Amino acid sequence: MPRFLSMIRNDENNHPAGGPSDALMEGMGKLIEEMTEAGVMLETGGLLPTSKSARVGQRGGQIAVTDGPFTETKEVVGGYMILRADDLAQAVEWSRKFIELHEPEWEIACEVREIVGA
């Protein structure tokens, strides 16, 4: 069965004051439990802000390391889910359920991609 990476993207400079609500955290816990019991959720996690990260890149054969935050980046990967699903449509459906948990003040998206060779 294929595996998928659902990259949870958000604008880390535009989170609701006070962070996630208790209702959102409770809903996420229930959804993660449901996904785990269904055999879909393989792994999930949140990521620290870009201010505590680094970017390693190559251009013209030169390696460069840039410490965060990355001011030119509006939308960042703030978390991830690794899912086991029958197909892309099923992985998208689970990601949609995750997005639906968030209150309207959250600007959030999931990019869902199949993992090669999974």
PDB file of C-alpha atoms in Angstrom:
ATOM      1  CA  MET A   1       0.000   0.000   0.000  1.00  0.00           C
ATOM      2  CA  PRO A   2       1.446   3.408  -0.943  1.00  0.00           C
ATOM      3  CA  ARG A   3       2.679   5.914   1.619  1.00  0.00           C
ATOM      4  CA  PHE A   4       2.077   9.653   1.371  1.00  0.00           C
ATOM      5  CA  LEU A   5       3.667  12.705   2.945  1.00  0.00           C
ATOM      6  CA  SER A   6       1.172  15.375   3.902  1.00  0.00           C
ATOM      7  CA  MET A   7       3.154  18.579   4.488  1.00  0.00           C
ATOM      8  CA  ILE A   8       1.212  20.944   6.704  1.00  0.00           C
ATOM      9  CA  ARG A   9       1.918  24.462   5.471  1.00  0.00           C
ATOM     10  CA  ASN A  10       1.089  27.664   7.298  1.00  0.00           C
ATOM     11  CA  ASP A  11       2.152  31.258   7.726  1.00  0.00           C
ATOM     12  CA  GLU A  12       4.107  31.093  10.971  1.00  0.00           C
ATOM     13  CA  ASN A  13       3.863  34.888  11.345  1.00  0.00           C
ATOM     14  CA  ASN A  14       0.070  34.842  11.199  1.00  0.00           C
ATOM     15  CA  HIS A  15      -1.063  32.333  13.830  1.00  0.00           C
ATOM     16  CA  PRO A  16      -4.056  33.111  16.030  1.00  0.00           C
ATOM     17  CA  ALA A  17      -3.095  34.779  19.308  1.00  0.00           C
ATOM     18  CA  GLY A  18      -2.632  32.156  21.989  1.00  0.00           C
ATOM     19  CA  GLY A  19      -1.949  29.351  19.499  1.00  0.00           C
ATOM     20  CA  PRO A  20      -4.199  26.351  18.986  1.00  0.00           C
ATOM     21  CA  SER A  21      -7.406  26.316  21.013  1.00  0.00           C
ATOM     22  CA  ASP A  22      -8.201  23.513  23.438  1.00  0.00           C
ATOM     23  CA  ALA A  23     -10.983  22.387  21.073  1.00  0.00           C
ATOM     24  CA  LEU A  24      -8.536  22.196  18.149  1.00  0.00           C
ATOM     25  CA  MET A  25      -6.022  20.189  20.179  1.00  0.00           C
ATOM     26  CA  GLU A  26      -8.756  17.818  21.367  1.00  0.00           C
ATOM     27  CA  GLY A  27     -10.039  17.392  17.803  1.00  0.00           C
ATOM     28  CA  MET A  28      -6.523  16.674  16.513  1.00  0.00           C
ATOM     29  CA  GLY A  29      -6.026  14.068  19.212  1.00  0.00           C
ATOM     30  CA  LYS A  30      -9.265  12.322  18.249  1.00  0.00           C
ATOM     31  CA  LEU A  31      -8.477  12.431  14.527  1.00  0.00           C
ATOM     32  CA  ILE A  32      -4.949  11.093  15.051  1.00  0.00           C
ATOM     33  CA  GLU A  33      -6.393   8.277  17.164  1.00  0.00           C
ATOM     34  CA  GLU A  34      -8.971   7.493  14.451  1.00  0.00           C
ATOM     35  CA  MET A  35      -6.294   7.512  11.745  1.00  0.00           C
ATOM     36  CA  THR A  36      -3.980   5.312  13.821  1.00  0.00           C
ATOM     37  CA  GLU A  37      -6.743   2.777  14.512  1.00  0.00           C
ATOM     38  CA  ALA A  38      -7.586   2.725  10.777  1.00  0.00           C
ATOM     39  CA  GLY A  39      -3.937   1.931   9.979  1.00  0.00           C
ATOM     40  CA  VAL A  40      -3.540   5.169   8.014  1.00  0.00           C
ATOM     41  CA  MET A  41      -1.360   7.249  10.356  1.00  0.00           C
ATOM     42  CA  LEU A  42       2.246   6.067  10.382  1.00  0.00           C
ATOM     43  CA  GLU A  43       3.840   9.184  11.874  1.00  0.00           C
ATOM     44  CA  THR A  44       3.028  12.817  12.572  1.00  0.00           C
ATOM     45  CA  GLY A  45       4.785  15.774  14.127  1.00  0.00           C
ATOM     46  CA  GLY A  46       5.025  19.514  14.370  1.00  0.00           C
ATOM     47  CA  LEU A  47       8.119  21.510  13.487  1.00  0.00           C
ATOM     48  CA  LEU A  48       9.797  24.333  15.390  1.00  0.00           C
ATOM     49  CA  PRO A  49       9.621  27.802  13.812  1.00  0.00           C
ATOM     50  CA  THR A  50      12.077  28.774  11.092  1.00  0.00           C
ATOM     51  CA  SER A  51      13.858  31.028  13.609  1.00  0.00           C
ATOM     52  CA  LYS A  52      15.276  27.805  15.059  1.00  0.00           C
ATOM     53  CA  SER A  53      16.260  26.246  11.730  1.00  0.00           C
ATOM     54  CA  ALA A  54      18.791  26.385   8.920  1.00  0.00           C
ATOM     55  CA  ARG A  55      18.586  26.004   5.147  1.00  0.00           C
ATOM     56  CA  VAL A  56      21.358  24.197   3.249  1.00  0.00           C
ATOM     57  CA  GLY A  57      21.533  24.771  -0.498  1.00  0.00           C
ATOM     58  CA  GLN A  58      23.753  24.569  -3.526  1.00  0.00           C
ATOM     59  CA  ARG A  59      24.123  27.042  -6.375  1.00  0.00           C
ATOM     60  CA  GLY A  60      26.825  26.892  -8.992  1.00  0.00           C
ATOM     61  CA  GLY A  61      28.582  24.135  -7.068  1.00  0.00           C
ATOM     62  CA  GLN A  62      28.820  26.252  -3.913  1.00  0.00           C
ATOM     63  CA  ILE A  63      27.201  25.088  -0.678  1.00  0.00           C
ATOM     64  CA  ALA A  64      25.573  27.748   1.461  1.00  0.00           C
ATOM     65  CA  VAL A  65      23.982  27.486   4.895  1.00  0.00           C
ATOM     66  CA  THR A  66      21.455  30.138   5.893  1.00  0.00           C
ATOM     67  CA  ASP A  67      20.186  30.413   9.444  1.00  0.00           C
ATOM     68  CA  GLY A  68      16.489  31.092   9.940  1.00  0.00           C
ATOM     69  CA  PRO A  69      14.166  32.821  10.084  1.00  0.00           C
ATOM     70  CA  PHE A  70      13.659  33.068   6.353  1.00  0.00           C
ATOM     71  CA  THR A  71      12.016  36.446   5.857  1.00  0.00           C
ATOM     72  CA  GLU A  72      11.378  35.888   2.151  1.00  0.00           C
ATOM     73  CA  THR A  73       9.245  32.845   2.945  1.00  0.00           C
ATOM     74  CA  LYS A  74       5.619  33.451   3.825  1.00  0.00           C
ATOM     75  CA  GLU A  75       4.355  29.873   3.877  1.00  0.00           C
ATOM     76  CA  VAL A  76       6.436  27.204   5.625  1.00  0.00           C
ATOM     77  CA  VAL A  77       6.077  23.537   6.485  1.00  0.00           C
ATOM     78  CA  GLY A  78       4.951  23.608  10.110  1.00  0.00           C
ATOM     79  CA  GLY A  79       4.271  19.902  10.487  1.00  0.00           C
ATOM     80  CA  TYR A  80       3.811  16.647   8.636  1.00  0.00           C
ATOM     81  CA  MET A  81       1.902  13.388   8.508  1.00  0.00           C
ATOM     82  CA  ILE A  82       3.100  10.169   6.916  1.00  0.00           C
ATOM     83  CA  LEU A  83       0.042   8.238   5.810  1.00  0.00           C
ATOM     84  CA  ARG A  84      -0.587   4.779   4.399  1.00  0.00           C
ATOM     85  CA  ALA A  85      -3.508   4.995   1.989  1.00  0.00           C
ATOM     86  CA  ASP A  86      -4.999   3.124  -0.947  1.00  0.00           C
ATOM     87  CA  ASP A  87      -4.384   6.076  -3.269  1.00  0.00           C
ATOM     88  CA  LEU A  88      -3.894   9.838  -3.465  1.00  0.00           C
ATOM     89  CA  ALA A  89      -7.626  10.490  -3.144  1.00  0.00           C
ATOM     90  CA  GLN A  90      -7.782   8.695   0.212  1.00  0.00           C
ATOM     91  CA  ALA A  91      -4.675  10.520   1.501  1.00  0.00           C
ATOM     92  CA  VAL A  92      -6.217  13.833   0.414  1.00  0.00           C
ATOM     93  CA  GLU A  93      -9.450  12.965   2.238  1.00  0.00           C
ATOM     94  CA  TRP A  94      -7.619  12.370   5.527  1.00  0.00           C
ATOM     95  CA  SER A  95      -5.660  15.612   5.048  1.00  0.00           C
ATOM     96  CA  ARG A  96      -8.942  17.435   4.387  1.00  0.00           C
ATOM     97  CA  LYS A  97     -10.316  16.144   7.698  1.00  0.00           C
ATOM     98  CA  PHE A  98      -7.227  17.538   9.421  1.00  0.00           C
ATOM     99  CA  ILE A  99      -7.683  20.960   7.789  1.00  0.00           C
ATOM    100  CA  GLU A 100     -11.404  21.021   8.681  1.00  0.00           C
ATOM    101  CA  LEU A 101     -10.524  20.848  12.396  1.00  0.00           C
ATOM    102  CA  HIS A 102      -8.961  24.307  12.266  1.00  0.00           C
ATOM    103  CA  GLU A 103     -10.966  27.404  13.087  1.00  0.00           C
ATOM    104  CA  PRO A 104     -11.439  29.993  10.292  1.00  0.00           C
ATOM    105  CA  GLU A 105      -8.656  32.267  11.594  1.00  0.00           C
ATOM    106  CA  TRP A 106      -6.044  29.643  10.693  1.00  0.00           C
ATOM    107  CA  GLU A 107      -4.430  29.932   7.261  1.00  0.00           C
ATOM    108  CA  ILE A 108      -3.323  26.367   6.667  1.00  0.00           C
ATOM    109  CA  ALA A 109      -2.911  23.931   3.788  1.00  0.00           C
ATOM    110  CA  CYS A 110      -1.647  20.384   3.278  1.00  0.00           C
ATOM    111  CA  GLU A 111       0.425  19.408   0.275  1.00  0.00           C
ATOM    112  CA  VAL A 112      -0.026  15.659  -0.232  1.00  0.00           C
ATOM    113  CA  ARG A 113       2.616  13.720  -2.199  1.00  0.00           C
ATOM    114  CA  GLU A 114       3.252  10.034  -2.672  1.00  0.00           C
ATOM    115  CA  ILE A 115       6.564   8.752  -1.317  1.00  0.00           C
ATOM    116  CA  VAL A 116       8.601   7.150  -4.117  1.00  0.00           C
ATOM    117  CA  GLY A 117       9.136   3.427  -3.747  1.00  0.00           C
ATOM    118  CA  ALA A 118       6.732   3.120  -0.859  1.00  0.00           C
TER     119      ALA A 118
END
